[in-house]
CSV table of C-alpha atoms in Angstrom, one decimal:
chain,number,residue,atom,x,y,z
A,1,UNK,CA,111.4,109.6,129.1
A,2,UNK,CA,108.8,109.5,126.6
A,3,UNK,CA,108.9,106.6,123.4
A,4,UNK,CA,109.8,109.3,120.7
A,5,UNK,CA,112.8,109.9,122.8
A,6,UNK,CA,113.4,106.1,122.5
A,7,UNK,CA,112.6,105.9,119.6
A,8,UNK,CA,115.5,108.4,118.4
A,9,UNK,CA,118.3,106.6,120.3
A,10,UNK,CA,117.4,103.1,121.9
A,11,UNK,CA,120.5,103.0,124.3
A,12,UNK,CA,119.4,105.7,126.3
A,13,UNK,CA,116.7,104.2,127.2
A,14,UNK,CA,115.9,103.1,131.1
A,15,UNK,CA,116.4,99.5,130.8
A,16,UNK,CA,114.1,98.8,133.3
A,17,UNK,CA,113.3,95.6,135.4
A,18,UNK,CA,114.7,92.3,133.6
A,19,UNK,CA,110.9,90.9,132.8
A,20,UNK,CA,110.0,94.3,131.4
A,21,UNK,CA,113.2,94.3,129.3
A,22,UNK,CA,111.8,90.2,128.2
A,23,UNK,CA,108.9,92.0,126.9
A,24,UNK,CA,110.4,94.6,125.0
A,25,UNK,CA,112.6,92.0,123.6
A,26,UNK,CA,109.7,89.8,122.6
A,27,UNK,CA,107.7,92.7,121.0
A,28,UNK,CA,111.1,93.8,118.6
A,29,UNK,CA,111.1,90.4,117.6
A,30,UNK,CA,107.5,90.0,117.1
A,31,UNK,CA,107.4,93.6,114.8
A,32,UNK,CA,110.8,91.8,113.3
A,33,UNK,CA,109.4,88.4,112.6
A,34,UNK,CA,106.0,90.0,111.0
A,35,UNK,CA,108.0,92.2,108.6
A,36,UNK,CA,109.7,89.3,107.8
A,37,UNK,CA,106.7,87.2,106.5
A,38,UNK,CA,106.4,90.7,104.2
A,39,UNK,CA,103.4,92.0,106.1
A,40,UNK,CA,103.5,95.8,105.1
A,41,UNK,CA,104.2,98.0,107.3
A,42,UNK,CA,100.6,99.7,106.7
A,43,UNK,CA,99.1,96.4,107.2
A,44,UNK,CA,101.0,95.6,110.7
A,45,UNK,CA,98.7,95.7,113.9
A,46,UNK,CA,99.4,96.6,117.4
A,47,UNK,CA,96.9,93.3,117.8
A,48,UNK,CA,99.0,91.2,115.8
A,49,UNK,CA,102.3,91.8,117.3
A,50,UNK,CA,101.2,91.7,120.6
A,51,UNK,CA,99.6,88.5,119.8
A,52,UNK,CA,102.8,87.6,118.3
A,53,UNK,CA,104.7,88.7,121.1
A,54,UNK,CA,102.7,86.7,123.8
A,55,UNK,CA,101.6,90.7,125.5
A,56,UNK,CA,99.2,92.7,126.3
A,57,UNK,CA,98.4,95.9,123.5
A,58,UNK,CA,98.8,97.6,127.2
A,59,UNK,CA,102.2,96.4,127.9
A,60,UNK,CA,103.4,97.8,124.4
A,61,UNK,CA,101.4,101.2,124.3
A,62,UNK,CA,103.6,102.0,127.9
A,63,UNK,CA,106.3,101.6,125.9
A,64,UNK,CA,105.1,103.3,122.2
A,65,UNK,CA,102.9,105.4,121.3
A,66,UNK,CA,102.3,104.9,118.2
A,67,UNK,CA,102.7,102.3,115.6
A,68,UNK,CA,105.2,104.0,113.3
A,69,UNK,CA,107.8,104.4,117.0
A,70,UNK,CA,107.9,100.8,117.9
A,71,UNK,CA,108.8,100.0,113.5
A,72,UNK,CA,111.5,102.6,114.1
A,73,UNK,CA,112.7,101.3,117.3
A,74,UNK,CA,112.4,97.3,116.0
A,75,UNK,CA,114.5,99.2,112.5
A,76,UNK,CA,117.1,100.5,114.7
A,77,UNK,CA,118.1,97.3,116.3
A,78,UNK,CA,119.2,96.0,112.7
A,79,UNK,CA,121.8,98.6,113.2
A,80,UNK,CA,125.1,97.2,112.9
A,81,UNK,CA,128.3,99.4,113.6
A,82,UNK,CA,130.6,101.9,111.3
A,83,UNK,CA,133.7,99.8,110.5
A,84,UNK,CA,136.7,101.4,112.7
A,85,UNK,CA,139.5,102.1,109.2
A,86,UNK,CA,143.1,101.7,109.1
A,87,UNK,CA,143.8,105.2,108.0
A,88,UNK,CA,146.9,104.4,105.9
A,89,UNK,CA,145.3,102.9,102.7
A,90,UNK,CA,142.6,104.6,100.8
A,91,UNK,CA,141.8,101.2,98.9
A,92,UNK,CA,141.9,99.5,102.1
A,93,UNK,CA,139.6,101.6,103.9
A,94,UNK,CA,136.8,101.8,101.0
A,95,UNK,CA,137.0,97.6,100.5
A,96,UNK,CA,136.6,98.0,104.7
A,97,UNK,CA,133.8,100.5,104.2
A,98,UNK,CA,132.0,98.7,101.5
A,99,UNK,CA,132.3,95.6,102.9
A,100,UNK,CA,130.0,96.7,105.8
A,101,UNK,CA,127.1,98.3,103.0
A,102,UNK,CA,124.4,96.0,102.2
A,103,UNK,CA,123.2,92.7,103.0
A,104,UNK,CA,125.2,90.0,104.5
A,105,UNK,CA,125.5,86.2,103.4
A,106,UNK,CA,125.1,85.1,107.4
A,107,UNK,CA,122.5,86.8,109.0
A,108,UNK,CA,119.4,86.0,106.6
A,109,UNK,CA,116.4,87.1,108.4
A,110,UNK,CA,118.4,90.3,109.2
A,111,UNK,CA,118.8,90.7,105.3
A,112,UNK,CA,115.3,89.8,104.9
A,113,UNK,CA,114.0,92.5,107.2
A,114,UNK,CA,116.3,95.0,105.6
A,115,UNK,CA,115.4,94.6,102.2
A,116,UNK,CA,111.3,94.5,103.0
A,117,UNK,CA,112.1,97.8,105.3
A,118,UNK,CA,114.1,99.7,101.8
A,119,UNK,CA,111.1,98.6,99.6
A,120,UNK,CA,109.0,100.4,102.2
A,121,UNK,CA,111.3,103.7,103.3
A,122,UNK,CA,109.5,105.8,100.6
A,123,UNK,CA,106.3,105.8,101.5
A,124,UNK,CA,107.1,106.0,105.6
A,125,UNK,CA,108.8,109.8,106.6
A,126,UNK,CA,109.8,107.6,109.5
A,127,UNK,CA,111.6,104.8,108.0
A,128,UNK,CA,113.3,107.6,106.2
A,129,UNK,CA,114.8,108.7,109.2
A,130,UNK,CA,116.0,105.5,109.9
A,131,UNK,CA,117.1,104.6,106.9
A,132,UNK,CA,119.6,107.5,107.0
A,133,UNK,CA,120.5,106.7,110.3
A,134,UNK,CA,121.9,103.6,108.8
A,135,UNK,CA,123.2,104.4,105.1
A,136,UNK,CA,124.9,108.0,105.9
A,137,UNK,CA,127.1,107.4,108.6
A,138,UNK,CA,128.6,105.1,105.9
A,139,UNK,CA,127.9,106.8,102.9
A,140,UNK,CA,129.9,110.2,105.0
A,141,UNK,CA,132.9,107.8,105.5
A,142,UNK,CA,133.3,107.0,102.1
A,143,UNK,CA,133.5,111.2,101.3
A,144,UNK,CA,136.2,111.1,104.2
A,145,UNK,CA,138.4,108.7,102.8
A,146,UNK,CA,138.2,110.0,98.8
A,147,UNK,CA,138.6,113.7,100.4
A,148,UNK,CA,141.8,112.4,102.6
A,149,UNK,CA,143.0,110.8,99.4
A,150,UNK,CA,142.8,113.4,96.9
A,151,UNK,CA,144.2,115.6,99.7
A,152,UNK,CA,147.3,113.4,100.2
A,153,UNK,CA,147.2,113.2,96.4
A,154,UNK,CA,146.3,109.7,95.9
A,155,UNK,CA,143.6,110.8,93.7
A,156,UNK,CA,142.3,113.7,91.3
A,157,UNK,CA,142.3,116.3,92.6
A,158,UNK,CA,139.6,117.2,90.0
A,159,UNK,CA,137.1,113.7,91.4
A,160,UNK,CA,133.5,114.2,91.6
A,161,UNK,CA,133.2,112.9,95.0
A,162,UNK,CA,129.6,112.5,95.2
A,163,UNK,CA,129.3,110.6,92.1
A,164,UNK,CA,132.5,107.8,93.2
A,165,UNK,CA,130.6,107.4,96.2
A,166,UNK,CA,127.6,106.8,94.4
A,167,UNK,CA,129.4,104.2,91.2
A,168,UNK,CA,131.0,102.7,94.7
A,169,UNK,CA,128.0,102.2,97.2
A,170,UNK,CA,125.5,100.8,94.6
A,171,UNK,CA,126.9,97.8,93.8
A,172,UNK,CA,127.0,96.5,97.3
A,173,UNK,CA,123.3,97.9,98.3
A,174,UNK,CA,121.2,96.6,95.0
A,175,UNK,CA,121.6,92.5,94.3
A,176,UNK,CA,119.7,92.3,90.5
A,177,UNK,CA,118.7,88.9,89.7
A,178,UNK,CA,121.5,87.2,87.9
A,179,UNK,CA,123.7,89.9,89.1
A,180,UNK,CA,127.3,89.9,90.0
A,181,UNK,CA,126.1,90.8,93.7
A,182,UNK,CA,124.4,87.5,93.7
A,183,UNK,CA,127.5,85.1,92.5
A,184,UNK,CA,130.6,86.4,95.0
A,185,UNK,CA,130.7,87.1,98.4
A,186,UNK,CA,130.8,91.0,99.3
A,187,UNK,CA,134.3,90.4,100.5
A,188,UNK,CA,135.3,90.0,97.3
A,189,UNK,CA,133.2,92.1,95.4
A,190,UNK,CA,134.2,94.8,97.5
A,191,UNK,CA,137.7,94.3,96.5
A,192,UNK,CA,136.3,94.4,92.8
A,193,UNK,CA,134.4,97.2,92.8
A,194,UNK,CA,137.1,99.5,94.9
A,195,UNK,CA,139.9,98.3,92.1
A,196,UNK,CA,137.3,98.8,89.2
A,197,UNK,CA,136.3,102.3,90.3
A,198,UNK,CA,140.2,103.1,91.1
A,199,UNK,CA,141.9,102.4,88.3
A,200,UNK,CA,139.5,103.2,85.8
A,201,UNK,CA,138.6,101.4,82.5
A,202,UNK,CA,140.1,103.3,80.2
A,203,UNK,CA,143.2,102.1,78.5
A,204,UNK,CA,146.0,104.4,80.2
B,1,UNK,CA,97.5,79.5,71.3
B,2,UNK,CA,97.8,78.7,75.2
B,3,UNK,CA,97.6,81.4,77.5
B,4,UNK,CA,101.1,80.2,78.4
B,5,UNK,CA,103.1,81.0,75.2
B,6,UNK,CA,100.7,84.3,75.3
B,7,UNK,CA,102.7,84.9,78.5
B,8,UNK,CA,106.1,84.1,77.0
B,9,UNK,CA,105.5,86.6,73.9
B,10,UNK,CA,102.3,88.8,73.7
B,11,UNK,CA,103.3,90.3,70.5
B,12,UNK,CA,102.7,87.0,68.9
B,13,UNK,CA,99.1,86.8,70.6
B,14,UNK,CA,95.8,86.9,68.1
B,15,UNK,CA,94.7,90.2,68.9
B,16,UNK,CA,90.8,89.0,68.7
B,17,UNK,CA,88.2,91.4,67.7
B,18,UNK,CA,88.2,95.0,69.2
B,19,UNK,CA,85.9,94.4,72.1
B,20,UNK,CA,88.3,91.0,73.3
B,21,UNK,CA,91.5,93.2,73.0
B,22,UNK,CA,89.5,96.5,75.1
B,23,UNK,CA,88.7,93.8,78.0
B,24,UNK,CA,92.4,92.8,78.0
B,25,UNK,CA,94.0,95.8,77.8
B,26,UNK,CA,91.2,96.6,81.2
B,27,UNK,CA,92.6,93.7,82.7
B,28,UNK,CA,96.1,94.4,82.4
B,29,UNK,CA,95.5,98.0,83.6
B,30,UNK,CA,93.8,96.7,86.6
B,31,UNK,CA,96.4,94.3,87.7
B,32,UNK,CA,98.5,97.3,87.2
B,33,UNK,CA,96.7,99.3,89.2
B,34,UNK,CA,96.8,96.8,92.3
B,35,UNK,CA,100.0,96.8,92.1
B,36,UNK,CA,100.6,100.2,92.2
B,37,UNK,CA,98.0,100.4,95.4
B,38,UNK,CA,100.8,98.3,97.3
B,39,UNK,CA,99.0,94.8,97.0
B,40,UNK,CA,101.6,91.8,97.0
B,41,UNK,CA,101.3,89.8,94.7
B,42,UNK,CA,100.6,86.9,97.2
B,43,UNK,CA,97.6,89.1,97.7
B,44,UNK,CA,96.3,90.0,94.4
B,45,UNK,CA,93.1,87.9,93.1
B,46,UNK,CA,91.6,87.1,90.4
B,47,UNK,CA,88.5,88.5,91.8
B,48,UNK,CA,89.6,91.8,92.3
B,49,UNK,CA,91.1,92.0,89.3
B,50,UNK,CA,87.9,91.0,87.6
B,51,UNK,CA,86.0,93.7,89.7
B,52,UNK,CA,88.7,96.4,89.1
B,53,UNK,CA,88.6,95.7,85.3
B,54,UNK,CA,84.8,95.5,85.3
B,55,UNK,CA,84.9,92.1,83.8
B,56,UNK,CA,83.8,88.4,84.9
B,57,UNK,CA,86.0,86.0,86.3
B,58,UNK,CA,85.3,83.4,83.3
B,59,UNK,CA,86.7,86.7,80.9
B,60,UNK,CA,89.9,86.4,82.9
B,61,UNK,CA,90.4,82.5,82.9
B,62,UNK,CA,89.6,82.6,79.1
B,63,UNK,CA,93.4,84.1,78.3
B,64,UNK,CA,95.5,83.4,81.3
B,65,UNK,CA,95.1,79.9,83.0
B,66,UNK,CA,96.4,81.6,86.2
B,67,UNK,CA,97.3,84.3,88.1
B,68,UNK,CA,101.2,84.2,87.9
B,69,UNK,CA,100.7,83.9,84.1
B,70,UNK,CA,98.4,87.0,84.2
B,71,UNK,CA,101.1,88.7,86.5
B,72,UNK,CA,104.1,88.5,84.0
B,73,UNK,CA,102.0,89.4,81.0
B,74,UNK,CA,101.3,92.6,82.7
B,75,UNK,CA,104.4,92.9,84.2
B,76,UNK,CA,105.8,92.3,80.6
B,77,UNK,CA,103.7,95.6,79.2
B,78,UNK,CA,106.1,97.7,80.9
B,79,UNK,CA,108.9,96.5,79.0
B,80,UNK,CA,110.5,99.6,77.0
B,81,UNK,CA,112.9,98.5,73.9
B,82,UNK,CA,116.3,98.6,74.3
B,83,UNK,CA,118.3,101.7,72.6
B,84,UNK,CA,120.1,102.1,69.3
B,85,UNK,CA,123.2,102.7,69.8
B,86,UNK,CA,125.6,105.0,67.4
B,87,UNK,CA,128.5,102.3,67.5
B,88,UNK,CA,131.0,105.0,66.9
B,89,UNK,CA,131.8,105.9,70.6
B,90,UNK,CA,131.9,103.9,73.8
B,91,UNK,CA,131.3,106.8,76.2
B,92,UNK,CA,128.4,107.9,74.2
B,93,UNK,CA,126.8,104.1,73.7
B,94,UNK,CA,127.5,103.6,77.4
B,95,UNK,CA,125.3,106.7,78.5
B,96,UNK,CA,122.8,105.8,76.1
B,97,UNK,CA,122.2,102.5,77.6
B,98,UNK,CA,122.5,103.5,81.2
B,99,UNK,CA,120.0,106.2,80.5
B,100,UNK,CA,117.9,103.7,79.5
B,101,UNK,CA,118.0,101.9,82.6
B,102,UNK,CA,115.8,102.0,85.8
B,103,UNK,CA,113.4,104.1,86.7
B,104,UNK,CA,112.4,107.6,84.7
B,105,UNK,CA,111.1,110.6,86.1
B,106,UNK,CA,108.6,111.3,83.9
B,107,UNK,CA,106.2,108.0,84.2
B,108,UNK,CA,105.1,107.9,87.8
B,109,UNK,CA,103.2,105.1,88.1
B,110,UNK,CA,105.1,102.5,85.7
B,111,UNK,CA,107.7,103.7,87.7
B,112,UNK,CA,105.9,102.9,91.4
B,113,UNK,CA,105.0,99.4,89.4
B,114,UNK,CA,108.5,98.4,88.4
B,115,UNK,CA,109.7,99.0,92.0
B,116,UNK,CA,106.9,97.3,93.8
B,117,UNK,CA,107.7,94.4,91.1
B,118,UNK,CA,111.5,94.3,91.6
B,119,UNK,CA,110.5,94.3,95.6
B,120,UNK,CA,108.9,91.3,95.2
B,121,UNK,CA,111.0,89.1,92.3
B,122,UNK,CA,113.0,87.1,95.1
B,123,UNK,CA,109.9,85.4,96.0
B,124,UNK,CA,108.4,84.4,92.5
B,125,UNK,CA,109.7,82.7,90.0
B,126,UNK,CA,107.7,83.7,87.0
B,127,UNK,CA,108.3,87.1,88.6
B,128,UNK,CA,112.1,86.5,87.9
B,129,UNK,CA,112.1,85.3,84.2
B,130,UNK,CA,110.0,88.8,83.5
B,131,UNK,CA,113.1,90.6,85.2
B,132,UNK,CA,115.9,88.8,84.0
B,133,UNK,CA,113.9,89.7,80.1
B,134,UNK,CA,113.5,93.0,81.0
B,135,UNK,CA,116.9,93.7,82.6
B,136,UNK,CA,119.6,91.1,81.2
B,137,UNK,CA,119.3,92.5,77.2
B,138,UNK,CA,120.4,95.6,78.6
B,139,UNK,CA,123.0,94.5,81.0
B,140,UNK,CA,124.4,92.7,77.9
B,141,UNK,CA,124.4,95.3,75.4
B,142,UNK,CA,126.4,97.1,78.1
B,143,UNK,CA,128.8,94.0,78.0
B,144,UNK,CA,129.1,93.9,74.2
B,145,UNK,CA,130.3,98.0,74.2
B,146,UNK,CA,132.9,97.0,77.1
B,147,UNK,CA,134.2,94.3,75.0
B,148,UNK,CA,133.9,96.6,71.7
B,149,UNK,CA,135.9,98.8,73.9
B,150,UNK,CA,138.6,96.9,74.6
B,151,UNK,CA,139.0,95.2,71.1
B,152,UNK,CA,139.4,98.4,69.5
B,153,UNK,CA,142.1,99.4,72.1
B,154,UNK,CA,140.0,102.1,74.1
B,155,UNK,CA,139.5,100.2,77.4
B,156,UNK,CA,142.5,98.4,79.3
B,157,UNK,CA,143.0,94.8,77.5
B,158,UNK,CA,142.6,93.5,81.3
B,159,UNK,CA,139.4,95.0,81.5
B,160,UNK,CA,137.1,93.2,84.5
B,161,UNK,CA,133.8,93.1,82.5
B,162,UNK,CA,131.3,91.8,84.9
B,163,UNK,CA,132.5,94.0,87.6
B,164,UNK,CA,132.4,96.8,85.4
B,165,UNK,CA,129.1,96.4,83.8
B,166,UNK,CA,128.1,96.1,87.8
B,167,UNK,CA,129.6,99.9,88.8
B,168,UNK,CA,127.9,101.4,85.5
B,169,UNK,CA,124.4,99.5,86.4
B,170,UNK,CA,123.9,99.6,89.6
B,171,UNK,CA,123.8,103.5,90.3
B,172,UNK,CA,121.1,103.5,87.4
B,173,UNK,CA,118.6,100.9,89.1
B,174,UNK,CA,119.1,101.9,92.9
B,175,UNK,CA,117.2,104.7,94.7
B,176,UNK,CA,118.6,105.0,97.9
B,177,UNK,CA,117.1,107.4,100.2
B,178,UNK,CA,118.7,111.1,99.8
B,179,UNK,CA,121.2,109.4,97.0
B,180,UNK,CA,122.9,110.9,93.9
B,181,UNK,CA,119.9,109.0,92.0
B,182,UNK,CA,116.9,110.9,93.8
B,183,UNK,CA,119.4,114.2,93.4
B,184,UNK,CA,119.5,114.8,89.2
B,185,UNK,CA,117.9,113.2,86.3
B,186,UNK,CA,119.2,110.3,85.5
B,187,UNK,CA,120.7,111.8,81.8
B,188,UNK,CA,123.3,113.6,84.0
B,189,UNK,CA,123.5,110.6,86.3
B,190,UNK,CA,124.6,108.2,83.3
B,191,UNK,CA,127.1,110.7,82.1
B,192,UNK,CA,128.8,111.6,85.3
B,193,UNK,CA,128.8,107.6,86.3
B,194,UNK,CA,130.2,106.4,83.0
B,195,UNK,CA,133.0,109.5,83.3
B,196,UNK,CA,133.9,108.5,86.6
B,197,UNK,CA,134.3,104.4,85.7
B,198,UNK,CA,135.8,105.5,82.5
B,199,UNK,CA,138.9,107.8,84.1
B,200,UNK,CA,138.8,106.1,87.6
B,201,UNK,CA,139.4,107.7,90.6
B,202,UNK,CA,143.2,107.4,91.0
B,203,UNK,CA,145.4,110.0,89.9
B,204,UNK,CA,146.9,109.9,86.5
């Protein structure tokens, strides 16, 4: 199996003996830690995260070829799973579903990574590819449920689908200074938004 | 004047004779153009701004006592006025302002600039009044048509202002990879959004 296939889907991957799985462990961590302290992503060495991570450059070119496959492969493990949805409640399933966009409160470094990573996903064709990875499988479940509820005629049938997901997702990637994002948990500013973008502000 | 108040309002600044307000204006460019080129902030020195500009250090330290304060008062040149609005029309003032939001098309590199900036605002303060002056009188004119809005009976009287202002902004400052935003210009953008949060997605 070569890295790019790794690369493209980390579970498949041979786990291999427990030290050499220590290693790869210690090597995400050490790409995860350095993006953390905001080195960019043009500036991070195989020297410094094998110093980092306590190996050889040897041990981690058997695993990567290249620089940008071991970013991807340390970008995928922030990966966190596709909310399963109740099915029955279209406002229930997008406060689910947008709940599970964006940064968390808990997990800090996590967040920290993740937001260093977007700032970076232009200039990096392969941090595009991850960054899809993670956003569309969301951002496609959000279509589902508007498309299931203007088909069980919850909603217009006349929405613009693309832009609801859009006035919906936004909020709960972007967190402006000062910002609502900033001030409520995304518990509860999902709820918000999902209301807000349901019922519409004009006067009825 | 000290290079601090410059800082705070560089209209009020003495302009200086031609050849003072040339070197400036080189200064700020350079810093510009660092920023542009991807250097953090953490990174960016007064030396190679001073070598980028063409200009001694001392030239430098004459109008900004240090390099934050030189940061925001170049950061600050990319501020762009915030629209007239017609007053007659909600819809119309609220895609006026949106459109005046985030990034344009048209200027490339102010563009890169802002976003490198806005990257980086979580980890400096000075960094973060610059923003909050460059994004809050917008965010509030977009309050002020809400609450125009509702007094004049248009928008529901239970209106949720913040979270509101919130679904209208955030589609207008977010780029997300393969988005809406990176999909039409952002004219069309504001109008579809501020449709969609005006009629809300339920049906009628």
């Amino acid at each position: 199996m070569t890295p790019t296939t790794a690369a493209v889907d980390p579970d498949k991957r041979t786990p291999g003996r427990p030290r050499s799985a220590r290693a790869e462990q210690a090597i995400i961590d050490a790409v995860l830690d350095l993006i953390a302290e905001d080195v960019a992503i043009e500036a991070l060495s195989i020297e410094s995260v094998a110093a980092k991570a306590g190996v050889g450059k040897a041990t981690i070119y058997r695993r990567w070829s290249s620089k940008e496959d071991l970013i991807v492969d340390a970008a995928a493990s922030l990966k966190l799973p596709v909310p399963d949805l109740v099915g029955e409640d279209v406002r229930d399933d997008l406060i689910a579903l947008l709940t599970s966009m964006g940064p968390s409160e808990s997990a800090t470094k996590r967040n920290h990574v993740f937001t260093c990573l977007s700032a970076q996903v232009q200039r990096s064709p392969e941090l595009q590819v991850w960054y899809r990875k993670v956003i569309e499988p969301r951002r496609e479940r959000v279509r589902e449920v508007l498309r299931r509820g203007i088909a069980e005629g919850m909603l217009r049938p006349d929405l613009d689908v693309e832009v609801t997901l859009t006035v919906l997702s936004a909020p709960m990637t972007g967190r402006p200074i000062g910002g609502l994002q900033t001030q409520i948990d995304r518990g509860e500013l999902a709820e918000r938004v999902v209301d807000a973008v349901l019922d519409g502000a004009r006067r009825r």
